[in-house]
Amino acid sequence: KHISMGIRSASDLPSLVLCAKDIRRFAKNLIGQGVQAKQLTRLISDLNDLICQRSIDLNAQKYHLDLKNFAWIALGSEGRSEQTIATDQDNALVFSGEASDAVREKYLAFALDVNQGLDACGYPLCKGNVMASNPEICLSETEWINQFIRWIDQGSGENLLKASIYFDFRCIAGNPDLLIKMKEIILSHAPQNQRFTKQLADNSLRMKASINWHGGMDTIKLDGKECIDLKRQGTAILVDAARVYALAHAIPETNTRERLIAIGKALRIPDSEYMSWVTAFEYLQMLRLTIQIDGVEIARNPNAIELSSLNDIDRRILKESLSVTRNFQQRLERSFDL
């Protein structure tokens, strides 16, 4: 409460920067108290939303923009409300009305100030330029709808590799009504286009869970240490596979936990099986958060864990979580005949 009140009353960027530091300290305390990954990532995402909303409010005043005329959307992990500590910005902007050069220029200038302000608050600029200040993703409502139709109906495998992040969008600030048609287009078009869902599934198989055929864990060497990349070899696989199933079955949820449960019910899978996907995802998320809050990175990788740092029980749970991840990916393979 204290942090959220501080964010809401922040009158300038330096005040927001201090609030963002409080979020990290708060998250560290909660991990120490044993708070679960589901609550912790949702809480971090909620507080990050507030930082973003306040930054948008302050800059909208500066540019004389009415929040009814645009929507600032979060993408990727923030769009799924499962942000960890070490995460960069992924956002875009939707505005109403005509996409004239003058209108777009104003929104781009506004978005750049918001992006740079968030960077100062400790949310690094996206290296891939997936940010609202990029003219390619600062678009009118009509342009966004046409973009999603293009991705679904004509997108190549390589295009969709880059575009998949845009299917996990959520309104952070502004007018959520601007996203209604975008959602409807995705939910109606995606399940009908088998080529699209098959390409997405194929892309998701590029990453492999680190369990070998003998049931052992395949490690990667970083700084001479035997490690597992908890994101690339774990959570990202579950996130990707859940997105494919969600799009193929017109499941509106974007949060991975909610998607996994909805998929299990849609496919009429026993509760115990789909809840094992959820448990595996949340355990891997918790390990990532613990590493990131401790701030001890191996080879500058905020998702790498050294196997020898885990006790026997944690190592067994990690191995079981990765086995569940691999099994879920194999299910996806069979579902889409890959």
mmCIF file of C-alpha atoms in Angstrom:
data_model
loop_
_atom_site.group_PDB
_atom_site.id
_atom_site.type_symbol
_atom_site.label_atom_id
_atom_site.label_comp_id
_atom_site.label_asym_id
_atom_site.label_seq_id
_atom_site.Cartn_x
_atom_site.Cartn_y
_atom_site.Cartn_z
ATOM 1 C CA LYS A 1 0.000 0.000 0.000
ATOM 2 C CA HIS A 2 2.755 2.386 0.991
ATOM 3 C CA ILE A 3 4.585 1.825 -2.344
ATOM 4 C CA SER A 4 1.443 2.138 -4.498
ATOM 5 C CA MET A 5 0.450 5.367 -2.715
ATOM 6 C CA GLY A 6 3.956 6.728 -3.304
ATOM 7 C CA ILE A 7 3.729 5.905 -7.029
ATOM 8 C CA ARG A 8 0.276 7.465 -7.447
ATOM 9 C CA SER A 9 1.379 10.690 -5.776
ATOM 10 C CA ALA A 10 4.736 10.944 -7.616
ATOM 11 C CA SER A 11 4.885 14.367 -9.263
ATOM 12 C CA ASP A 12 7.970 13.851 -11.424
ATOM 13 C CA LEU A 13 10.443 11.287 -12.784
ATOM 14 C CA PRO A 14 12.950 11.391 -9.848
ATOM 15 C CA SER A 15 10.093 10.463 -7.454
ATOM 16 C CA LEU A 16 9.123 7.527 -9.716
ATOM 17 C CA VAL A 17 12.741 6.320 -9.828
ATOM 18 C CA LEU A 18 12.754 6.070 -6.004
ATOM 19 C CA CYS A 19 9.438 4.185 -6.025
ATOM 20 C CA ALA A 20 10.815 1.656 -8.548
ATOM 21 C CA LYS A 21 13.737 0.930 -6.189
ATOM 22 C CA ASP A 22 11.213 0.295 -3.395
ATOM 23 C CA ILE A 23 9.520 -2.365 -5.574
ATOM 24 C CA ARG A 24 12.755 -4.360 -5.813
ATOM 25 C CA ARG A 25 13.383 -4.141 -2.051
ATOM 26 C CA PHE A 26 9.781 -5.172 -1.374
ATOM 27 C CA ALA A 27 10.064 -8.184 -3.733
ATOM 28 C CA LYS A 28 13.260 -9.318 -1.973
ATOM 29 C CA ASN A 29 11.485 -9.224 1.416
ATOM 30 C CA LEU A 30 8.533 -11.226 0.081
ATOM 31 C CA ILE A 31 10.779 -13.933 -1.353
ATOM 32 C CA GLY A 32 12.442 -14.167 2.059
ATOM 33 C CA GLN A 33 8.973 -14.689 3.567
ATOM 34 C CA GLY A 34 8.268 -17.559 1.150
ATOM 35 C CA VAL A 35 5.584 -15.846 -0.980
ATOM 36 C CA GLN A 36 4.741 -17.993 -4.037
ATOM 37 C CA ALA A 37 5.713 -17.158 -7.637
ATOM 38 C CA LYS A 38 2.081 -16.693 -8.733
ATOM 39 C CA GLN A 39 1.471 -13.942 -6.150
ATOM 40 C CA LEU A 40 4.929 -12.440 -6.476
ATOM 41 C CA THR A 41 4.986 -12.050 -10.275
ATOM 42 C CA ARG A 42 1.415 -10.657 -10.224
ATOM 43 C CA LEU A 43 2.394 -8.196 -7.480
ATOM 44 C CA ILE A 44 5.559 -7.106 -9.306
ATOM 45 C CA SER A 45 3.534 -6.681 -12.530
ATOM 46 C CA ASP A 46 0.831 -4.673 -10.707
ATOM 47 C CA LEU A 47 3.385 -2.287 -9.174
ATOM 48 C CA ASN A 48 5.228 -1.997 -12.505
ATOM 49 C CA ASP A 49 1.852 -1.149 -14.099
ATOM 50 C CA LEU A 50 1.424 1.689 -11.605
ATOM 51 C CA ILE A 51 4.892 3.085 -12.428
ATOM 52 C CA CYS A 52 4.026 2.931 -16.134
ATOM 53 C CA GLN A 53 0.562 4.474 -15.615
ATOM 54 C CA ARG A 54 1.988 7.365 -13.607
ATOM 55 C CA SER A 55 4.674 8.002 -16.219
ATOM 56 C CA ILE A 56 1.968 7.996 -18.926
ATOM 57 C CA ASP A 57 -0.238 10.387 -16.922
ATOM 58 C CA LEU A 58 2.615 12.865 -16.377
ATOM 59 C CA ASN A 59 3.675 12.787 -20.035
ATOM 60 C CA ALA A 60 0.086 12.908 -21.368
ATOM 61 C CA GLN A 61 -0.339 16.201 -19.479
ATOM 62 C CA LYS A 62 2.895 17.489 -20.985
ATOM 63 C CA TYR A 63 1.749 16.640 -24.553
ATOM 64 C CA HIS A 64 -1.922 17.621 -23.966
ATOM 65 C CA LEU A 65 -3.104 14.114 -24.866
ATOM 66 C CA ASP A 66 -6.500 12.749 -23.815
ATOM 67 C CA LEU A 67 -6.271 9.208 -22.401
ATOM 68 C CA LYS A 68 -9.617 8.381 -24.074
ATOM 69 C CA ASN A 69 -7.915 8.621 -27.478
ATOM 70 C CA PHE A 70 -5.197 5.998 -27.065
ATOM 71 C CA ALA A 71 -4.257 2.778 -25.262
ATOM 72 C CA TRP A 72 -0.770 1.970 -23.988
ATOM 73 C CA ILE A 73 -0.367 -1.800 -24.192
ATOM 74 C CA ALA A 74 2.080 -4.091 -22.435
ATOM 75 C CA LEU A 75 3.432 -7.081 -24.370
ATOM 76 C CA GLY A 76 5.370 -10.203 -23.435
ATOM 77 C CA SER A 77 5.768 -11.048 -19.738
ATOM 78 C CA GLU A 78 4.210 -7.752 -18.594
ATOM 79 C CA GLY A 79 1.292 -8.351 -20.967
ATOM 80 C CA ARG A 80 0.862 -11.768 -19.309
ATOM 81 C CA SER A 81 1.163 -10.254 -15.769
ATOM 82 C CA GLU A 82 4.118 -12.507 -14.981
ATOM 83 C CA GLN A 83 7.026 -10.115 -14.979
ATOM 84 C CA THR A 84 10.195 -11.063 -13.140
ATOM 85 C CA ILE A 85 12.801 -8.574 -11.896
ATOM 86 C CA ALA A 86 15.295 -8.714 -14.771
ATOM 87 C CA THR A 87 13.068 -7.765 -17.672
ATOM 88 C CA ASP A 88 13.219 -5.083 -20.316
ATOM 89 C CA GLN A 89 10.370 -3.037 -21.764
ATOM 90 C CA ASP A 90 7.925 -4.532 -24.255
ATOM 91 C CA ASN A 91 5.117 -2.129 -25.131
ATOM 92 C CA ALA A 92 3.167 -0.577 -27.988
ATOM 93 C CA LEU A 93 0.564 2.114 -28.594
ATOM 94 C CA VAL A 94 -2.894 2.097 -30.199
ATOM 95 C CA PHE A 95 -4.596 5.382 -31.035
ATOM 96 C CA SER A 96 -8.086 6.168 -32.315
ATOM 97 C CA GLY A 97 -8.993 7.983 -35.520
ATOM 98 C CA GLU A 98 -6.936 8.669 -38.626
ATOM 99 C CA ALA A 99 -3.252 7.858 -38.765
ATOM 100 C CA SER A 100 -1.999 11.185 -40.095
ATOM 101 C CA ASP A 101 1.728 12.001 -39.922
ATOM 102 C CA ALA A 102 1.121 14.850 -37.463
ATOM 103 C CA VAL A 103 -0.903 12.656 -35.091
ATOM 104 C CA ARG A 104 1.643 9.840 -35.203
ATOM 105 C CA GLU A 105 4.575 12.232 -34.635
ATOM 106 C CA LYS A 106 2.930 13.567 -31.486
ATOM 107 C CA TYR A 107 2.310 10.061 -30.104
ATOM 108 C CA LEU A 108 5.868 8.984 -30.991
ATOM 109 C CA ALA A 109 7.386 11.957 -29.124
ATOM 110 C CA PHE A 110 5.148 11.207 -26.124
ATOM 111 C CA ALA A 111 6.023 7.477 -26.230
ATOM 112 C CA LEU A 112 9.756 8.218 -26.388
ATOM 113 C CA ASP A 113 9.522 10.270 -23.186
ATOM 114 C CA VAL A 114 7.602 7.446 -21.466
ATOM 115 C CA ASN A 115 10.091 4.800 -22.684
ATOM 116 C CA GLN A 116 13.083 6.833 -21.532
ATOM 117 C CA GLY A 117 11.420 7.549 -18.186
ATOM 118 C CA LEU A 118 10.792 3.819 -17.639
ATOM 119 C CA ASP A 119 14.435 3.142 -18.523
ATOM 120 C CA ALA A 120 15.481 5.608 -15.794
ATOM 121 C CA CYS A 121 13.200 3.680 -13.380
ATOM 122 C CA GLY A 122 15.158 0.470 -14.047
ATOM 123 C CA TYR A 123 13.106 -1.056 -16.880
ATOM 124 C CA PRO A 124 15.739 -1.187 -19.657
ATOM 125 C CA LEU A 125 14.949 -0.139 -23.216
ATOM 126 C CA CYS A 126 14.137 -3.146 -25.389
ATOM 127 C CA LYS A 127 17.151 -4.206 -27.492
ATOM 128 C CA GLY A 128 14.756 -5.374 -30.218
ATOM 129 C CA ASN A 129 12.985 -1.976 -30.187
ATOM 130 C CA VAL A 130 9.617 -3.500 -29.221
ATOM 131 C CA MET A 131 8.500 -0.192 -27.732
ATOM 132 C CA ALA A 132 5.746 2.340 -28.327
ATOM 133 C CA SER A 133 8.313 4.873 -29.597
ATOM 134 C CA ASN A 134 8.946 2.597 -32.616
ATOM 135 C CA PRO A 135 6.797 3.923 -35.560
ATOM 136 C CA GLU A 136 6.081 0.319 -36.642
ATOM 137 C CA ILE A 137 4.116 -0.373 -33.445
ATOM 138 C CA CYS A 138 2.689 3.074 -32.722
ATOM 139 C CA LEU A 139 -0.415 2.532 -34.879
ATOM 140 C CA SER A 140 -4.069 3.451 -35.187
ATOM 141 C CA GLU A 141 -6.733 0.946 -34.152
ATOM 142 C CA THR A 142 -7.444 0.152 -37.828
ATOM 143 C CA GLU A 143 -3.750 -0.335 -38.608
ATOM 144 C CA TRP A 144 -3.395 -2.761 -35.677
ATOM 145 C CA ILE A 145 -6.425 -4.785 -36.777
ATOM 146 C CA ASN A 146 -4.987 -5.060 -40.314
ATOM 147 C CA GLN A 147 -1.595 -6.006 -38.879
ATOM 148 C CA PHE A 148 -3.051 -8.900 -36.865
ATOM 149 C CA ILE A 149 -5.038 -10.098 -39.909
ATOM 150 C CA ARG A 150 -1.801 -10.047 -41.969
ATOM 151 C CA TRP A 151 0.129 -11.997 -39.330
ATOM 152 C CA ILE A 152 -2.581 -14.639 -39.034
ATOM 153 C CA ASP A 153 -3.463 -14.959 -42.732
ATOM 154 C CA GLN A 154 -0.105 -14.339 -44.440
ATOM 155 C CA GLY A 155 2.699 -14.407 -41.850
ATOM 156 C CA SER A 156 5.796 -16.482 -42.658
ATOM 157 C CA GLY A 157 7.421 -18.637 -39.985
ATOM 158 C CA GLU A 158 10.168 -16.040 -39.459
ATOM 159 C CA ASN A 159 7.636 -13.191 -39.249
ATOM 160 C CA LEU A 160 5.657 -15.057 -36.620
ATOM 161 C CA LEU A 161 8.782 -15.752 -34.574
ATOM 162 C CA LYS A 162 9.041 -11.991 -34.067
ATOM 163 C CA ALA A 163 5.280 -11.370 -33.942
ATOM 164 C CA SER A 164 4.298 -13.912 -31.255
ATOM 165 C CA ILE A 165 5.022 -11.398 -28.461
ATOM 166 C CA TYR A 166 2.210 -9.152 -29.792
ATOM 167 C CA PHE A 167 -0.432 -11.795 -29.105
ATOM 168 C CA ASP A 168 0.087 -11.368 -25.345
ATOM 169 C CA PHE A 169 -1.157 -7.792 -25.079
ATOM 170 C CA ARG A 170 -2.910 -6.048 -22.209
ATOM 171 C CA CYS A 171 -4.052 -2.469 -21.688
ATOM 172 C CA ILE A 172 -1.952 -0.629 -19.093
ATOM 173 C CA ALA A 173 -3.332 2.897 -19.491
ATOM 174 C CA GLY A 174 -5.703 4.818 -21.715
ATOM 175 C CA ASN A 175 -8.846 3.469 -23.369
ATOM 176 C CA PRO A 176 -9.253 -0.353 -23.196
ATOM 177 C CA ASP A 177 -12.172 -0.204 -25.673
ATOM 178 C CA LEU A 178 -9.622 0.373 -28.458
ATOM 179 C CA LEU A 179 -8.452 -3.234 -27.967
ATOM 180 C CA ILE A 180 -11.859 -4.944 -28.197
ATOM 181 C CA LYS A 181 -11.845 -5.406 -31.993
ATOM 182 C CA MET A 182 -8.188 -6.483 -31.956
ATOM 183 C CA LYS A 183 -9.061 -9.242 -29.470
ATOM 184 C CA GLU A 184 -12.120 -10.273 -31.500
ATOM 185 C CA ILE A 185 -10.068 -10.558 -34.699
ATOM 186 C CA ILE A 186 -7.495 -12.795 -32.979
ATOM 187 C CA LEU A 187 -10.103 -15.030 -31.319
ATOM 188 C CA SER A 188 -12.067 -15.450 -34.567
ATOM 189 C CA HIS A 189 -9.225 -15.670 -37.128
ATOM 190 C CA ALA A 190 -6.510 -17.677 -35.352
ATOM 191 C CA PRO A 191 -8.445 -20.918 -34.618
ATOM 192 C CA GLN A 192 -9.609 -21.099 -38.255
ATOM 193 C CA ASN A 193 -6.131 -20.835 -39.724
ATOM 194 C CA GLN A 194 -4.314 -24.130 -39.249
ATOM 195 C CA ARG A 195 -1.275 -22.950 -41.199
ATOM 196 C CA PHE A 196 -0.830 -20.103 -38.700
ATOM 197 C CA THR A 197 -1.150 -22.239 -35.544
ATOM 198 C CA LYS A 198 1.058 -24.949 -37.039
ATOM 199 C CA GLN A 199 3.774 -22.381 -37.843
ATOM 200 C CA LEU A 200 3.579 -21.018 -34.304
ATOM 201 C CA ALA A 201 3.846 -24.545 -32.888
ATOM 202 C CA ASP A 202 6.804 -25.273 -35.162
ATOM 203 C CA ASN A 203 8.557 -22.105 -33.955
ATOM 204 C CA SER A 204 7.993 -23.033 -30.327
ATOM 205 C CA LEU A 205 9.852 -26.324 -30.862
ATOM 206 C CA ARG A 206 13.099 -24.464 -31.591
ATOM 207 C CA MET A 207 13.686 -24.365 -27.838
ATOM 208 C CA LYS A 208 14.229 -27.639 -26.043
ATOM 209 C CA ALA A 209 13.694 -28.559 -22.398
ATOM 210 C CA SER A 210 16.992 -29.643 -20.890
ATOM 211 C CA ILE A 211 16.049 -33.283 -20.244
ATOM 212 C CA ASN A 212 17.846 -35.925 -22.296
ATOM 213 C CA TRP A 213 16.592 -39.352 -23.369
ATOM 214 C CA HIS A 214 18.183 -40.974 -20.334
ATOM 215 C CA GLY A 215 16.165 -38.701 -18.053
ATOM 216 C CA GLY A 216 19.180 -36.637 -17.010
ATOM 217 C CA MET A 217 19.455 -32.851 -17.164
ATOM 218 C CA ASP A 218 21.381 -31.372 -20.088
ATOM 219 C CA THR A 219 23.387 -28.440 -18.768
ATOM 220 C CA ILE A 220 25.081 -25.529 -20.523
ATOM 221 C CA LYS A 221 28.542 -24.325 -19.509
ATOM 222 C CA LEU A 222 28.711 -20.694 -18.346
ATOM 223 C CA ASP A 223 31.887 -19.320 -16.746
ATOM 224 C CA GLY A 224 33.030 -22.931 -16.396
ATOM 225 C CA LYS A 225 29.916 -23.858 -14.380
ATOM 226 C CA GLU A 226 27.291 -26.489 -15.211
ATOM 227 C CA CYS A 227 24.081 -24.463 -15.545
ATOM 228 C CA ILE A 228 20.455 -24.567 -16.640
ATOM 229 C CA ASP A 229 18.917 -21.537 -18.353
ATOM 230 C CA LEU A 230 15.578 -21.493 -16.527
ATOM 231 C CA LYS A 231 13.974 -19.276 -19.155
ATOM 232 C CA ARG A 232 15.223 -20.658 -22.490
ATOM 233 C CA GLN A 233 15.194 -24.299 -21.332
ATOM 234 C CA GLY A 234 12.124 -23.952 -19.103
ATOM 235 C CA THR A 235 9.544 -21.188 -18.696
ATOM 236 C CA ALA A 236 9.752 -19.853 -22.278
ATOM 237 C CA ILE A 237 8.835 -23.313 -23.614
ATOM 238 C CA LEU A 238 5.713 -23.461 -21.434
ATOM 239 C CA VAL A 239 4.794 -19.854 -22.311
ATOM 240 C CA ASP A 240 5.135 -20.501 -26.060
ATOM 241 C CA ALA A 241 3.253 -23.798 -26.057
ATOM 242 C CA ALA A 242 0.457 -22.316 -23.930
ATOM 243 C CA ARG A 243 0.129 -19.386 -26.372
ATOM 244 C CA VAL A 244 -0.187 -21.745 -29.362
ATOM 245 C CA TYR A 245 -2.920 -23.806 -27.698
ATOM 246 C CA ALA A 246 -4.720 -20.647 -26.517
ATOM 247 C CA LEU A 247 -4.779 -19.174 -30.029
ATOM 248 C CA ALA A 248 -5.833 -22.487 -31.590
ATOM 249 C CA HIS A 249 -8.734 -22.902 -29.142
ATOM 250 C CA ALA A 250 -9.886 -19.228 -28.933
ATOM 251 C CA ILE A 251 -8.895 -18.999 -25.266
ATOM 252 C CA PRO A 252 -8.946 -15.283 -24.362
ATOM 253 C CA GLU A 253 -6.569 -15.435 -21.360
ATOM 254 C CA THR A 254 -3.024 -14.108 -21.777
ATOM 255 C CA ASN A 255 -1.603 -15.129 -18.374
ATOM 256 C CA THR A 256 0.277 -18.457 -18.722
ATOM 257 C CA ARG A 257 -1.129 -20.020 -15.530
ATOM 258 C CA GLU A 258 -4.694 -19.178 -16.608
ATOM 259 C CA ARG A 259 -3.975 -20.389 -20.143
ATOM 260 C CA LEU A 260 -2.633 -23.745 -18.915
ATOM 261 C CA ILE A 261 -5.749 -24.353 -16.809
ATOM 262 C CA ALA A 262 -8.087 -23.289 -19.661
ATOM 263 C CA ILE A 263 -6.175 -25.555 -22.111
ATOM 264 C CA GLY A 264 -6.426 -28.526 -19.745
ATOM 265 C CA LYS A 265 -10.192 -28.021 -19.517
ATOM 266 C CA ALA A 266 -10.607 -27.457 -23.278
ATOM 267 C CA LEU A 267 -8.682 -30.668 -24.056
ATOM 268 C CA ARG A 268 -10.500 -32.562 -21.262
ATOM 269 C CA ILE A 269 -7.261 -33.545 -19.592
ATOM 270 C CA PRO A 270 -7.306 -34.794 -15.966
ATOM 271 C CA ASP A 271 -6.867 -31.978 -13.412
ATOM 272 C CA SER A 272 -3.754 -33.611 -11.988
ATOM 273 C CA GLU A 273 -1.996 -33.455 -15.378
ATOM 274 C CA TYR A 274 -2.682 -29.837 -16.274
ATOM 275 C CA MET A 275 -2.025 -28.689 -12.703
ATOM 276 C CA SER A 276 1.413 -30.340 -13.007
ATOM 277 C CA TRP A 277 2.104 -27.929 -15.932
ATOM 278 C CA VAL A 278 1.112 -25.026 -13.669
ATOM 279 C CA THR A 279 3.261 -26.295 -10.770
ATOM 280 C CA ALA A 280 6.286 -26.760 -13.052
ATOM 281 C CA PHE A 281 5.881 -23.264 -14.506
ATOM 282 C CA GLU A 282 5.553 -21.654 -11.076
ATOM 283 C CA TYR A 283 8.543 -23.534 -9.635
ATOM 284 C CA LEU A 284 10.761 -22.437 -12.541
ATOM 285 C CA GLN A 285 9.476 -18.851 -12.185
ATOM 286 C CA MET A 286 10.280 -18.914 -8.465
ATOM 287 C CA LEU A 287 13.851 -20.050 -9.124
ATOM 288 C CA ARG A 288 14.268 -17.238 -11.687
ATOM 289 C CA LEU A 289 12.968 -14.648 -9.227
ATOM 290 C CA THR A 290 15.262 -15.896 -6.458
ATOM 291 C CA ILE A 291 18.333 -15.568 -8.702
ATOM 292 C CA GLN A 292 17.327 -12.130 -9.973
ATOM 293 C CA ILE A 293 16.573 -10.689 -6.553
ATOM 294 C CA ASP A 294 19.887 -11.992 -5.188
ATOM 295 C CA GLY A 295 21.502 -10.177 -8.128
ATOM 296 C CA VAL A 296 24.208 -12.824 -8.628
ATOM 297 C CA GLU A 297 24.311 -13.474 -12.371
ATOM 298 C CA ILE A 298 26.376 -16.158 -14.068
ATOM 299 C CA ALA A 299 27.934 -14.875 -17.311
ATOM 300 C CA ARG A 300 25.507 -11.904 -17.181
ATOM 301 C CA ASN A 301 22.560 -14.280 -17.616
ATOM 302 C CA PRO A 302 19.772 -13.423 -15.122
ATOM 303 C CA ASN A 303 18.074 -16.789 -15.732
ATOM 304 C CA ALA A 304 21.011 -19.177 -15.287
ATOM 305 C CA ILE A 305 21.260 -21.406 -12.234
ATOM 306 C CA GLU A 306 24.273 -23.509 -11.304
ATOM 307 C CA LEU A 307 23.129 -27.073 -10.650
ATOM 308 C CA SER A 308 25.593 -27.596 -7.793
ATOM 309 C CA SER A 309 24.018 -24.638 -5.938
ATOM 310 C CA LEU A 310 20.801 -26.633 -5.405
ATOM 311 C CA ASN A 311 20.209 -29.130 -2.625
ATOM 312 C CA ASP A 312 19.056 -32.669 -3.511
ATOM 313 C CA ILE A 313 15.339 -31.939 -3.077
ATOM 314 C CA ASP A 314 15.416 -28.752 -5.166
ATOM 315 C CA ARG A 315 17.423 -30.546 -7.835
ATOM 316 C CA ARG A 316 14.806 -33.315 -7.991
ATOM 317 C CA ILE A 317 11.954 -30.793 -8.228
ATOM 318 C CA LEU A 318 13.835 -28.923 -10.975
ATOM 319 C CA LYS A 319 14.359 -32.157 -12.903
ATOM 320 C CA GLU A 320 10.685 -33.108 -12.538
ATOM 321 C CA SER A 321 9.580 -29.596 -13.625
ATOM 322 C CA LEU A 322 11.759 -29.830 -16.736
ATOM 323 C CA SER A 323 10.367 -33.336 -17.494
ATOM 324 C CA VAL A 324 6.818 -31.962 -17.274
ATOM 325 C CA THR A 325 7.883 -29.106 -19.587
ATOM 326 C CA ARG A 326 9.271 -31.571 -22.125
ATOM 327 C CA ASN A 327 6.109 -33.721 -21.942
ATOM 328 C CA PHE A 328 3.915 -30.659 -22.553
ATOM 329 C CA GLN A 329 6.027 -29.744 -25.569
ATOM 330 C CA GLN A 330 5.732 -33.308 -26.899
ATOM 331 C CA ARG A 331 1.948 -33.087 -26.502
ATOM 332 C CA LEU A 332 2.036 -29.905 -28.620
ATOM 333 C CA GLU A 333 4.108 -31.736 -31.246
ATOM 334 C CA ARG A 334 1.514 -34.518 -31.474
ATOM 335 C CA SER A 335 -1.441 -32.077 -31.486
ATOM 336 C CA PHE A 336 -0.103 -30.237 -34.537
ATOM 337 C CA ASP A 337 1.445 -33.253 -36.327
ATOM 338 C CA LEU A 338 4.974 -31.846 -36.231
#
